[in-house]
Amino acid sequence: MTHLLQEKKGLIIGVANERSIAWGIARELSNQGAEIALNYQNEGLAKRVIPLGESINSKIIMQADATDTDSLDKLFAQINETWGQLDFLVHAIAFSDKSELTGKFINTSQENFLLSLNVSCYSFIDLARRSVPLMKKGGSIMTLTYMGANRVTPNYNVMGVAKAALESTVRYLANDLGPLNIRVNAISPGPMKTLAGAAIGSARKTYRHTEANAPLGMNPTQEHVGGTAVYLVSDYGASTTGEVIRVDGGFHVLGMPQLNFL
Ligand code: NAP
């Protein structure tokens, strides 16, 4: 059987555990023949991430924090030594102080604003810049965003602003890197039950509301998001760049809840 991603090699940043969106993407890309490098943010996560990486035969599984230049230098040096090339990069991280993911947005502190934008948006620019020299034959770069970038979503607060900056970053990077045949896109899933998802205030209510109201009557699974990543990495995605692809059961098209929900 031929696989869509045979011979493709890529880095996925953001696996925390088996529920992580990054892990769903890693599994689907691996199922299609891709070789994958993974990071874990700190030693505490190593015991979860290393066995996951081993189960898909990852040759590179290293500690790296997106805000720590030294750890990223080591990770990219290892990728260069092992593979000497990169075909794709998946950025699936975000962070904000949980205490500001509830209540009023107007109370956002400067400290947490800078932290949230740094981890959730600037890190994407940094990782893209590090990846480009290794994408000698072109490549596919992607990140994960959420509808809260464009529409007010309860308690999403400063993460909405960070995701809006991230989506704009996708467009600017797509324009910079297009001449190098490097595509840059975002996947925007509906709510999913992950560690980061649970940090948003009233996450369960949001999850139930989108599931009940989305035209398809469901929130996305890891397989749905992973399958979208397969398309973006594969040659079928060769003309797609600067795009935000929604994987949310169609929830984003609604102007109001379904009548039976009112
Ligand atoms: P997750 O499993 O908690 O993954 C988030 C990852 O970001 C974790 O591995 C986390 O590590 C990592 N991270 C945070 N700060 C970091 C740093 N400084 N350096 C390196 N890694 C760091 O949650 P997820 O839901 O899969 O999130 C993945 C992406 O999908 C995020 O961008 C999120 O905003 C986006 N997204 C999620 C949903 C949803 O409903 N879950 C919907 C749309 C988009 P730690 O655990 O150590 O902090």
PDB file of C-alpha atoms and ligand atoms in Angstrom:
ATOM      1  CA  MET A   1       0.000   0.000   0.000  1.00  0.00           C
ATOM      2  CA  THR A   2       1.368   3.457  -0.866  1.00  0.00           C
ATOM      3  CA  HIS A   3       1.195   6.185   1.712  1.00  0.00           C
ATOM      4  CA  LEU A   4       0.494   9.837   0.975  1.00  0.00           C
ATOM      5  CA  LEU A   5       3.385  11.104   3.081  1.00  0.00           C
ATOM      6  CA  GLN A   6       6.105   8.539   2.356  1.00  0.00           C
ATOM      7  CA  GLU A   7       9.584  10.120   2.823  1.00  0.00           C
ATOM      8  CA  LYS A   8       8.168  13.290   4.448  1.00  0.00           C
ATOM      9  CA  LYS A   9       9.883  14.362   7.655  1.00  0.00           C
ATOM     10  CA  GLY A  10       8.538  16.891  10.091  1.00  0.00           C
ATOM     11  CA  LEU A  11       8.516  18.421  13.544  1.00  0.00           C
ATOM     12  CA  ILE A  12       5.389  18.569  15.701  1.00  0.00           C
ATOM     13  CA  ILE A  13       5.503  20.902  18.694  1.00  0.00           C
ATOM     14  CA  GLY A  14       2.852  20.518  21.405  1.00  0.00           C
ATOM     15  CA  VAL A  15       2.201  16.926  22.450  1.00  0.00           C
ATOM     16  CA  ALA A  16       1.393  16.915  26.172  1.00  0.00           C
ATOM     17  CA  ASN A  17      -0.544  13.649  26.329  1.00  0.00           C
ATOM     18  CA  GLU A  18      -2.642  11.254  24.214  1.00  0.00           C
ATOM     19  CA  ARG A  19      -5.520  13.767  24.125  1.00  0.00           C
ATOM     20  CA  SER A  20      -3.424  16.579  22.627  1.00  0.00           C
ATOM     21  CA  ILE A  21      -4.431  17.801  19.179  1.00  0.00           C
ATOM     22  CA  ALA A  22      -0.735  17.540  18.281  1.00  0.00           C
ATOM     23  CA  TRP A  23      -0.856  13.823  19.079  1.00  0.00           C
ATOM     24  CA  GLY A  24      -3.909  13.307  16.842  1.00  0.00           C
ATOM     25  CA  ILE A  25      -1.982  15.006  14.052  1.00  0.00           C
ATOM     26  CA  ALA A  26       1.184  12.982  14.754  1.00  0.00           C
ATOM     27  CA  ARG A  27      -0.745   9.696  14.564  1.00  0.00           C
ATOM     28  CA  GLU A  28      -2.487  10.507  11.278  1.00  0.00           C
ATOM     29  CA  LEU A  29       0.682  11.832   9.628  1.00  0.00           C
ATOM     30  CA  SER A  30       2.573   8.747  10.810  1.00  0.00           C
ATOM     31  CA  ASN A  31      -0.203   6.470   9.478  1.00  0.00           C
ATOM     32  CA  GLN A  32       0.463   8.043   6.075  1.00  0.00           C
ATOM     33  CA  GLY A  33       4.181   7.229   6.257  1.00  0.00           C
ATOM     34  CA  ALA A  34       5.649  10.475   7.652  1.00  0.00           C
ATOM     35  CA  GLU A  35       8.621  10.461  10.035  1.00  0.00           C
ATOM     36  CA  ILE A  36       8.036  12.689  13.025  1.00  0.00           C
ATOM     37  CA  ALA A  37      10.133  14.552  15.576  1.00  0.00           C
ATOM     38  CA  LEU A  38       8.412  15.497  18.840  1.00  0.00           C
ATOM     39  CA  ASN A  39       9.180  17.789  21.736  1.00  0.00           C
ATOM     40  CA  TYR A  40       8.057  17.753  25.344  1.00  0.00           C
ATOM     41  CA  GLN A  41       7.969  21.071  27.121  1.00  0.00           C
ATOM     42  CA  ASN A  42       9.528  19.916  30.394  1.00  0.00           C
ATOM     43  CA  GLU A  43      10.866  16.790  32.082  1.00  0.00           C
ATOM     44  CA  GLY A  44       7.512  16.262  33.822  1.00  0.00           C
ATOM     45  CA  LEU A  45       5.894  15.551  30.435  1.00  0.00           C
ATOM     46  CA  ALA A  46       8.692  13.233  29.226  1.00  0.00           C
ATOM     47  CA  LYS A  47       7.126  10.105  30.731  1.00  0.00           C
ATOM     48  CA  ARG A  48       3.971  10.667  28.665  1.00  0.00           C
ATOM     49  CA  VAL A  49       5.451  11.976  25.423  1.00  0.00           C
ATOM     50  CA  ILE A  50       8.409   9.578  25.002  1.00  0.00           C
ATOM     51  CA  PRO A  51       6.246   6.382  24.907  1.00  0.00           C
ATOM     52  CA  LEU A  52       3.853   8.090  22.476  1.00  0.00           C
ATOM     53  CA  GLY A  53       6.756   9.049  20.213  1.00  0.00           C
ATOM     54  CA  GLU A  54       8.230   5.545  20.414  1.00  0.00           C
ATOM     55  CA  SER A  55       4.875   4.069  19.355  1.00  0.00           C
ATOM     56  CA  ILE A  56       5.200   5.896  16.011  1.00  0.00           C
ATOM     57  CA  ASN A  57       8.968   5.212  15.757  1.00  0.00           C
ATOM     58  CA  SER A  58      10.036   8.811  16.320  1.00  0.00           C
ATOM     59  CA  LYS A  59      13.825   9.057  16.149  1.00  0.00           C
ATOM     60  CA  ILE A  60      13.882  12.540  17.689  1.00  0.00           C
ATOM     61  CA  ILE A  61      12.002  13.149  20.954  1.00  0.00           C
ATOM     62  CA  MET A  62      13.567  16.055  22.834  1.00  0.00           C
ATOM     63  CA  GLN A  63      12.859  18.549  25.570  1.00  0.00           C
ATOM     64  CA  ALA A  64      12.166  21.987  24.084  1.00  0.00           C
ATOM     65  CA  ASP A  65      10.310  24.992  25.425  1.00  0.00           C
ATOM     66  CA  ALA A  66       9.115  27.439  22.776  1.00  0.00           C
ATOM     67  CA  THR A  67      10.297  30.367  24.907  1.00  0.00           C
ATOM     68  CA  ASP A  68      13.759  28.918  25.580  1.00  0.00           C
ATOM     69  CA  THR A  69      16.183  29.663  22.753  1.00  0.00           C
ATOM     70  CA  ASP A  70      18.844  27.195  23.939  1.00  0.00           C
ATOM     71  CA  SER A  71      16.442  24.253  23.924  1.00  0.00           C
ATOM     72  CA  LEU A  72      15.217  25.172  20.422  1.00  0.00           C
ATOM     73  CA  ASP A  73      18.816  25.533  19.178  1.00  0.00           C
ATOM     74  CA  LYS A  74      19.519  21.974  20.393  1.00  0.00           C
ATOM     75  CA  LEU A  75      16.322  20.567  18.864  1.00  0.00           C
ATOM     76  CA  PHE A  76      16.990  22.067  15.429  1.00  0.00           C
ATOM     77  CA  ALA A  77      20.669  21.060  15.538  1.00  0.00           C
ATOM     78  CA  GLN A  78      19.534  17.475  16.177  1.00  0.00           C
ATOM     79  CA  ILE A  79      17.032  17.604  13.304  1.00  0.00           C
ATOM     80  CA  ASN A  80      19.740  18.927  11.007  1.00  0.00           C
ATOM     81  CA  GLU A  81      22.150  16.186  12.086  1.00  0.00           C
ATOM     82  CA  THR A  82      19.605  13.343  11.832  1.00  0.00           C
ATOM     83  CA  TRP A  83      17.637  14.351   8.735  1.00  0.00           C
ATOM     84  CA  GLY A  84      19.362  17.410   7.207  1.00  0.00           C
ATOM     85  CA  GLN A  85      15.949  18.469   5.935  1.00  0.00           C
ATOM     86  CA  LEU A  86      12.409  19.200   7.043  1.00  0.00           C
ATOM     87  CA  ASP A  87       9.182  18.894   5.033  1.00  0.00           C
ATOM     88  CA  PHE A  88       6.659  20.095   7.589  1.00  0.00           C
ATOM     89  CA  LEU A  89       6.267  21.922  10.884  1.00  0.00           C
ATOM     90  CA  VAL A  90       3.193  21.713  13.120  1.00  0.00           C
ATOM     91  CA  HIS A  91       2.871  24.367  15.850  1.00  0.00           C
ATOM     92  CA  ALA A  92       0.207  23.247  18.337  1.00  0.00           C
ATOM     93  CA  ILE A  93       0.924  25.239  21.479  1.00  0.00           C
ATOM     94  CA  ALA A  94      -0.735  28.046  23.358  1.00  0.00           C
ATOM     95  CA  PHE A  95      -0.523  29.397  26.866  1.00  0.00           C
ATOM     96  CA  SER A  96      -2.176  32.009  29.063  1.00  0.00           C
ATOM     97  CA  ASP A  97      -2.558  32.455  32.801  1.00  0.00           C
ATOM     98  CA  LYS A  98      -5.673  30.415  33.634  1.00  0.00           C
ATOM     99  CA  SER A  99      -6.902  33.073  36.043  1.00  0.00           C
ATOM    100  CA  GLU A 100      -7.428  35.419  33.065  1.00  0.00           C
ATOM    101  CA  LEU A 101      -9.355  32.839  31.016  1.00  0.00           C
ATOM    102  CA  THR A 102     -12.456  33.600  33.015  1.00  0.00           C
ATOM    103  CA  GLY A 103     -14.285  36.831  33.838  1.00  0.00           C
ATOM    104  CA  LYS A 104     -13.903  40.113  31.972  1.00  0.00           C
ATOM    105  CA  PHE A 105     -11.407  40.589  29.129  1.00  0.00           C
ATOM    106  CA  ILE A 106     -10.902  44.199  30.205  1.00  0.00           C
ATOM    107  CA  ASN A 107      -8.975  42.944  33.243  1.00  0.00           C
ATOM    108  CA  THR A 108      -6.190  41.401  31.121  1.00  0.00           C
ATOM    109  CA  SER A 109      -2.820  42.265  32.692  1.00  0.00           C
ATOM    110  CA  GLN A 110       0.109  43.509  30.635  1.00  0.00           C
ATOM    111  CA  GLU A 111       2.252  40.666  31.962  1.00  0.00           C
ATOM    112  CA  ASN A 112      -0.183  37.963  30.845  1.00  0.00           C
ATOM    113  CA  PHE A 113      -0.895  39.739  27.555  1.00  0.00           C
ATOM    114  CA  LEU A 114       2.817  39.598  26.688  1.00  0.00           C
ATOM    115  CA  LEU A 115       3.153  35.998  27.913  1.00  0.00           C
ATOM    116  CA  SER A 116       0.093  34.809  25.955  1.00  0.00           C
ATOM    117  CA  LEU A 117       1.130  36.523  22.727  1.00  0.00           C
ATOM    118  CA  ASN A 118       4.714  35.333  23.117  1.00  0.00           C
ATOM    119  CA  VAL A 119       3.945  31.629  23.643  1.00  0.00           C
ATOM    120  CA  SER A 120       0.851  31.429  21.431  1.00  0.00           C
ATOM    121  CA  CYS A 121       1.911  33.629  18.504  1.00  0.00           C
ATOM    122  CA  TYR A 122       5.542  34.792  18.460  1.00  0.00           C
ATOM    123  CA  SER A 123       6.763  31.208  18.941  1.00  0.00           C
ATOM    124  CA  PHE A 124       5.177  30.364  15.569  1.00  0.00           C
ATOM    125  CA  ILE A 125       7.267  33.022  13.810  1.00  0.00           C
ATOM    126  CA  ASP A 126      10.419  31.824  15.588  1.00  0.00           C
ATOM    127  CA  LEU A 127       9.802  28.149  14.747  1.00  0.00           C
ATOM    128  CA  ALA A 128       8.991  28.994  11.120  1.00  0.00           C
ATOM    129  CA  ARG A 129      12.239  31.005  10.796  1.00  0.00           C
ATOM    130  CA  ARG A 130      14.232  28.089  12.206  1.00  0.00           C
ATOM    131  CA  SER A 131      12.510  25.610   9.854  1.00  0.00           C
ATOM    132  CA  VAL A 132      12.964  27.506   6.595  1.00  0.00           C
ATOM    133  CA  PRO A 133      16.682  26.701   6.026  1.00  0.00           C
ATOM    134  CA  LEU A 134      15.847  22.991   6.377  1.00  0.00           C
ATOM    135  CA  MET A 135      12.910  23.152   3.941  1.00  0.00           C
ATOM    136  CA  LYS A 136      15.180  22.940   0.934  1.00  0.00           C
ATOM    137  CA  LYS A 137      12.532  21.380  -1.317  1.00  0.00           C
ATOM    138  CA  GLY A 138       9.666  23.547  -0.041  1.00  0.00           C
ATOM    139  CA  GLY A 139       7.397  22.575   2.811  1.00  0.00           C
ATOM    140  CA  SER A 140       4.195  22.901   4.775  1.00  0.00           C
ATOM    141  CA  ILE A 141       3.919  24.874   8.004  1.00  0.00           C
ATOM    142  CA  MET A 142       0.771  24.934  10.091  1.00  0.00           C
ATOM    143  CA  THR A 143      -0.595  26.138  13.390  1.00  0.00           C
ATOM    144  CA  LEU A 144      -3.775  25.642  15.418  1.00  0.00           C
ATOM    145  CA  THR A 145      -6.241  28.453  16.000  1.00  0.00           C
ATOM    146  CA  TYR A 146      -9.803  28.871  17.285  1.00  0.00           C
ATOM    147  CA  MET A 147     -12.983  30.765  16.322  1.00  0.00           C
ATOM    148  CA  GLY A 148     -12.457  33.002  19.375  1.00  0.00           C
ATOM    149  CA  ALA A 149      -9.972  34.916  17.166  1.00  0.00           C
ATOM    150  CA  ASN A 150     -12.836  36.335  15.128  1.00  0.00           C
ATOM    151  CA  ARG A 151     -15.884  36.174  17.387  1.00  0.00           C
ATOM    152  CA  VAL A 152     -16.299  36.841  21.072  1.00  0.00           C
ATOM    153  CA  THR A 153     -16.402  33.498  22.884  1.00  0.00           C
ATOM    154  CA  PRO A 154     -17.074  33.433  26.654  1.00  0.00           C
ATOM    155  CA  ASN A 155     -13.892  33.432  28.771  1.00  0.00           C
ATOM    156  CA  TYR A 156     -11.548  33.028  25.782  1.00  0.00           C
ATOM    157  CA  ASN A 157     -10.423  36.605  26.460  1.00  0.00           C
ATOM    158  CA  VAL A 158      -6.755  37.326  25.713  1.00  0.00           C
ATOM    159  CA  MET A 159      -6.398  34.005  23.876  1.00  0.00           C
ATOM    160  CA  GLY A 160      -8.830  35.428  21.287  1.00  0.00           C
ATOM    161  CA  VAL A 161      -6.461  38.341  20.718  1.00  0.00           C
ATOM    162  CA  ALA A 162      -3.472  35.973  20.561  1.00  0.00           C
ATOM    163  CA  LYS A 163      -5.251  33.773  17.988  1.00  0.00           C
ATOM    164  CA  ALA A 164      -6.208  36.841  15.903  1.00  0.00           C
ATOM    165  CA  ALA A 165      -2.507  37.780  15.835  1.00  0.00           C
ATOM    166  CA  LEU A 166      -1.649  34.179  14.987  1.00  0.00           C
ATOM    167  CA  GLU A 167      -4.076  34.097  12.039  1.00  0.00           C
ATOM    168  CA  SER A 168      -2.637  37.347  10.716  1.00  0.00           C
ATOM    169  CA  THR A 169       0.853  35.867  11.176  1.00  0.00           C
ATOM    170  CA  VAL A 170      -0.214  32.946   8.958  1.00  0.00           C
ATOM    171  CA  ARG A 171      -1.012  35.374   6.126  1.00  0.00           C
ATOM    172  CA  TYR A 172       2.233  37.364   6.421  1.00  0.00           C
ATOM    173  CA  LEU A 173       4.353  34.205   6.611  1.00  0.00           C
ATOM    174  CA  ALA A 174       2.474  32.710   3.647  1.00  0.00           C
ATOM    175  CA  ASN A 175       3.422  35.741   1.580  1.00  0.00           C
ATOM    176  CA  ASP A 176       7.071  35.743   2.733  1.00  0.00           C
ATOM    177  CA  LEU A 177       7.573  32.023   2.175  1.00  0.00           C
ATOM    178  CA  GLY A 178       5.470  31.387  -0.932  1.00  0.00           C
ATOM    179  CA  PRO A 179       8.431  32.070  -3.277  1.00  0.00           C
ATOM    180  CA  LEU A 180      10.313  29.265  -1.457  1.00  0.00           C
ATOM    181  CA  ASN A 181       7.387  26.895  -2.107  1.00  0.00           C
ATOM    182  CA  ILE A 182       6.650  26.824   1.615  1.00  0.00           C
ATOM    183  CA  ARG A 183       2.937  26.911   2.466  1.00  0.00           C
ATOM    184  CA  VAL A 184       1.617  28.331   5.734  1.00  0.00           C
ATOM    185  CA  ASN A 185      -1.875  27.581   7.033  1.00  0.00           C
ATOM    186  CA  ALA A 186      -3.935  27.291  10.194  1.00  0.00           C
ATOM    187  CA  ILE A 187      -6.438  24.653  11.256  1.00  0.00           C
ATOM    188  CA  SER A 188      -9.300  25.974  13.380  1.00  0.00           C
ATOM    189  CA  PRO A 189     -11.012  23.116  15.241  1.00  0.00           C
ATOM    190  CA  GLY A 190     -14.137  23.406  17.347  1.00  0.00           C
ATOM    191  CA  PRO A 191     -13.780  22.731  21.096  1.00  0.00           C
ATOM    192  CA  MET A 192     -11.892  19.547  22.040  1.00  0.00           C
ATOM    193  CA  LYS A 193     -11.326  17.945  25.442  1.00  0.00           C
ATOM    194  CA  THR A 194      -7.639  18.605  26.076  1.00  0.00           C
ATOM    195  CA  LEU A 195      -5.560  20.143  28.887  1.00  0.00           C
ATOM    196  CA  ALA A 196      -5.437  23.533  27.151  1.00  0.00           C
ATOM    197  CA  GLY A 197      -9.151  23.332  26.322  1.00  0.00           C
ATOM    198  CA  ALA A 198     -10.017  22.652  29.964  1.00  0.00           C
ATOM    199  CA  ALA A 199      -8.151  25.800  31.053  1.00  0.00           C
ATOM    200  CA  ILE A 200     -10.822  28.025  29.499  1.00  0.00           C
ATOM    201  CA  GLY A 201     -13.582  28.961  31.966  1.00  0.00           C
ATOM    202  CA  SER A 202     -16.889  27.032  31.438  1.00  0.00           C
ATOM    203  CA  ALA A 203     -15.184  24.806  28.817  1.00  0.00           C
ATOM    204  CA  ARG A 204     -17.777  22.054  29.294  1.00  0.00           C
ATOM    205  CA  LYS A 205     -20.673  24.409  28.518  1.00  0.00           C
ATOM    206  CA  THR A 206     -18.937  25.652  25.370  1.00  0.00           C
ATOM    207  CA  TYR A 207     -18.256  22.052  24.305  1.00  0.00           C
ATOM    208  CA  ARG A 208     -21.907  21.038  24.797  1.00  0.00           C
ATOM    209  CA  HIS A 209     -23.240  24.158  23.051  1.00  0.00           C
ATOM    210  CA  THR A 210     -21.163  23.707  19.886  1.00  0.00           C
ATOM    211  CA  GLU A 211     -21.871  19.969  19.777  1.00  0.00           C
ATOM    212  CA  ALA A 212     -25.642  20.559  20.021  1.00  0.00           C
ATOM    213  CA  ASN A 213     -25.768  23.457  17.546  1.00  0.00           C
ATOM    214  CA  ALA A 214     -23.164  22.715  14.856  1.00  0.00           C
ATOM    215  CA  PRO A 215     -24.788  21.763  11.519  1.00  0.00           C
ATOM    216  CA  LEU A 216     -23.045  18.384  11.684  1.00  0.00           C
ATOM    217  CA  GLY A 217     -24.098  17.927  15.321  1.00  0.00           C
ATOM    218  CA  MET A 218     -20.579  17.241  16.548  1.00  0.00           C
ATOM    219  CA  ASN A 219     -17.279  18.623  17.710  1.00  0.00           C
ATOM    220  CA  PRO A 220     -14.174  17.441  15.826  1.00  0.00           C
ATOM    221  CA  THR A 221     -12.212  14.336  16.729  1.00  0.00           C
ATOM    222  CA  GLN A 222      -8.405  13.996  16.718  1.00  0.00           C
ATOM    223  CA  GLU A 223      -8.800  12.018  13.468  1.00  0.00           C
ATOM    224  CA  HIS A 224     -10.688  14.871  11.782  1.00  0.00           C
ATOM    225  CA  VAL A 225      -8.019  17.404  12.682  1.00  0.00           C
ATOM    226  CA  GLY A 226      -5.225  14.933  11.874  1.00  0.00           C
ATOM    227  CA  GLY A 227      -6.788  14.215   8.479  1.00  0.00           C
ATOM    228  CA  THR A 228      -6.833  17.933   7.672  1.00  0.00           C
ATOM    229  CA  ALA A 229      -3.136  18.075   8.564  1.00  0.00           C
ATOM    230  CA  VAL A 230      -2.489  15.121   6.213  1.00  0.00           C
ATOM    231  CA  TYR A 231      -4.097  17.095   3.387  1.00  0.00           C
ATOM    232  CA  LEU A 232      -2.017  20.194   4.186  1.00  0.00           C
ATOM    233  CA  VAL A 233       1.273  18.277   4.290  1.00  0.00           C
ATOM    234  CA  SER A 234       0.480  16.205   1.202  1.00  0.00           C
ATOM    235  CA  ASP A 235       0.832  17.289  -2.416  1.00  0.00           C
ATOM    236  CA  TYR A 236      -2.979  17.644  -2.537  1.00  0.00           C
ATOM    237  CA  GLY A 237      -2.505  20.840  -0.518  1.00  0.00           C
ATOM    238  CA  ALA A 238       0.037  22.239  -3.004  1.00  0.00           C
ATOM    239  CA  SER A 239      -2.026  25.344  -3.894  1.00  0.00           C
ATOM    240  CA  THR A 240      -3.323  26.120  -0.411  1.00  0.00           C
ATOM    241  CA  THR A 241      -1.542  28.790   1.608  1.00  0.00           C
ATOM    242  CA  GLY A 242      -2.480  31.651   3.936  1.00  0.00           C
ATOM    243  CA  GLU A 243      -5.693  29.807   4.779  1.00  0.00           C
ATOM    244  CA  VAL A 244      -7.599  29.154   8.012  1.00  0.00           C
ATOM    245  CA  ILE A 245      -9.362  25.806   7.597  1.00  0.00           C
ATOM    246  CA  ARG A 246     -12.268  25.286   9.962  1.00  0.00           C
ATOM    247  CA  VAL A 247     -12.812  21.800  11.353  1.00  0.00           C
ATOM    248  CA  ASP A 248     -15.747  22.561  13.602  1.00  0.00           C
ATOM    249  CA  GLY A 249     -18.793  20.677  12.293  1.00  0.00           C
ATOM    250  CA  GLY A 250     -19.810  23.904  10.535  1.00  0.00           C
ATOM    251  CA  PHE A 251     -20.455  25.834  13.758  1.00  0.00           C
ATOM    252  CA  HIS A 252     -18.825  29.000  12.385  1.00  0.00           C
ATOM    253  CA  VAL A 253     -21.557  29.561   9.756  1.00  0.00           C
ATOM    254  CA  LEU A 254     -24.309  30.084  12.338  1.00  0.00           C
ATOM    255  CA  GLY A 255     -25.848  33.477  13.045  1.00  0.00           C
ATOM    256  CA  MET A 256     -27.818  32.194  16.035  1.00  0.00           C
ATOM    257  CA  PRO A 257     -28.392  28.907  17.912  1.00  0.00           C
ATOM    258  CA  GLN A 258     -30.680  26.237  16.399  1.00  0.00           C
ATOM    259  CA  LEU A 259     -34.375  26.892  17.166  1.00  0.00           C
ATOM    260  CA  ASN A 260     -34.737  23.786  19.313  1.00  0.00           C
ATOM    261  CA  PHE A 261     -31.972  25.155  21.546  1.00  0.00           C
ATOM    262  CA  LEU A 262     -33.740  28.439  22.352  1.00  0.00           C
TER     263      LEU A 262
HETATM  264  P1  NAP B   1      -2.714  20.522  24.993  1.00  0.00           P
HETATM  265  O1  NAP B   1      -2.814  19.068  24.809  1.00  0.00           O
HETATM  266  O2  NAP B   1      -2.734  21.051  26.401  1.00  0.00           O
HETATM  267  O3  NAP B   1      -1.475  21.062  24.195  1.00  0.00           O
HETATM  268  C1  NAP B   1      -0.954  22.368  24.391  1.00  0.00           C
HETATM  269  C2  NAP B   1       0.518  22.226  24.368  1.00  0.00           C
HETATM  270  O4  NAP B   1       1.181  23.499  24.418  1.00  0.00           O
HETATM  271  C3  NAP B   1       1.037  21.448  25.564  1.00  0.00           C
HETATM  272  O5  NAP B   1       1.894  20.439  25.109  1.00  0.00           O
HETATM  273  C4  NAP B   1       1.738  22.513  26.354  1.00  0.00           C
HETATM  274  O6  NAP B   1       2.704  22.045  27.238  1.00  0.00           O
HETATM  275  C5  NAP B   1       2.312  23.289  25.214  1.00  0.00           C
HETATM  276  N1  NAP B   1       2.987  24.519  25.646  1.00  0.00           N
HETATM  277  C6  NAP B   1       2.503  25.537  26.387  1.00  0.00           C
HETATM  278  N2  NAP B   1       3.479  26.453  26.575  1.00  0.00           N
HETATM  279  C7  NAP B   1       4.586  25.984  25.945  1.00  0.00           C
HETATM  280  C8  NAP B   1       5.911  26.460  25.779  1.00  0.00           C
HETATM  281  N3  NAP B   1       6.334  27.619  26.312  1.00  0.00           N
HETATM  282  N4  NAP B   1       6.791  25.708  25.061  1.00  0.00           N
HETATM  283  C9  NAP B   1       6.424  24.528  24.518  1.00  0.00           C
HETATM  284  N5  NAP B   1       5.192  24.035  24.647  1.00  0.00           N
HETATM  285  C10 NAP B   1       4.282  24.751  25.349  1.00  0.00           C
HETATM  286  O7  NAP B   1      -3.949  21.282  24.277  1.00  0.00           O
HETATM  287  P2  NAP B   1      -4.491  21.311  22.770  1.00  0.00           P
HETATM  288  O8  NAP B   1      -5.921  21.638  22.903  1.00  0.00           O
HETATM  289  O9  NAP B   1      -4.065  20.105  22.048  1.00  0.00           O
HETATM  290  O10 NAP B   1      -3.764  22.606  22.177  1.00  0.00           O
HETATM  291  C11 NAP B   1      -3.026  22.603  20.953  1.00  0.00           C
HETATM  292  C12 NAP B   1      -3.364  23.855  20.150  1.00  0.00           C
HETATM  293  O11 NAP B   1      -4.704  23.732  19.663  1.00  0.00           O
HETATM  294  C13 NAP B   1      -3.298  25.165  20.921  1.00  0.00           C
HETATM  295  O12 NAP B   1      -2.767  26.166  20.087  1.00  0.00           O
HETATM  296  C14 NAP B   1      -4.773  25.449  21.193  1.00  0.00           C
HETATM  297  O13 NAP B   1      -5.031  26.832  21.396  1.00  0.00           O
HETATM  298  C15 NAP B   1      -5.366  24.960  19.900  1.00  0.00           C
HETATM  299  N6  NAP B   1      -6.818  24.714  19.914  1.00  0.00           N
HETATM  300  C16 NAP B   1      -7.383  23.956  20.886  1.00  0.00           C
HETATM  301  C17 NAP B   1      -8.760  23.736  20.881  1.00  0.00           C
HETATM  302  C18 NAP B   1      -9.420  22.931  21.969  1.00  0.00           C
HETATM  303  O14 NAP B   1     -10.639  23.043  22.128  1.00  0.00           O
HETATM  304  N7  NAP B   1      -8.704  22.117  22.711  1.00  0.00           N
HETATM  305  C19 NAP B   1      -9.556  24.292  19.864  1.00  0.00           C
HETATM  306  C20 NAP B   1      -8.956  25.064  18.865  1.00  0.00           C
HETATM  307  C21 NAP B   1      -7.574  25.261  18.904  1.00  0.00           C
HETATM  308  P3  NAP B   1       2.264  22.112  28.837  1.00  0.00           P
HETATM  309  O15 NAP B   1       1.146  21.143  29.016  1.00  0.00           O
HETATM  310  O16 NAP B   1       3.517  21.746  29.545  1.00  0.00           O
HETATM  311  O17 NAP B   1       1.853  23.551  29.115  1.00  0.00           O
END
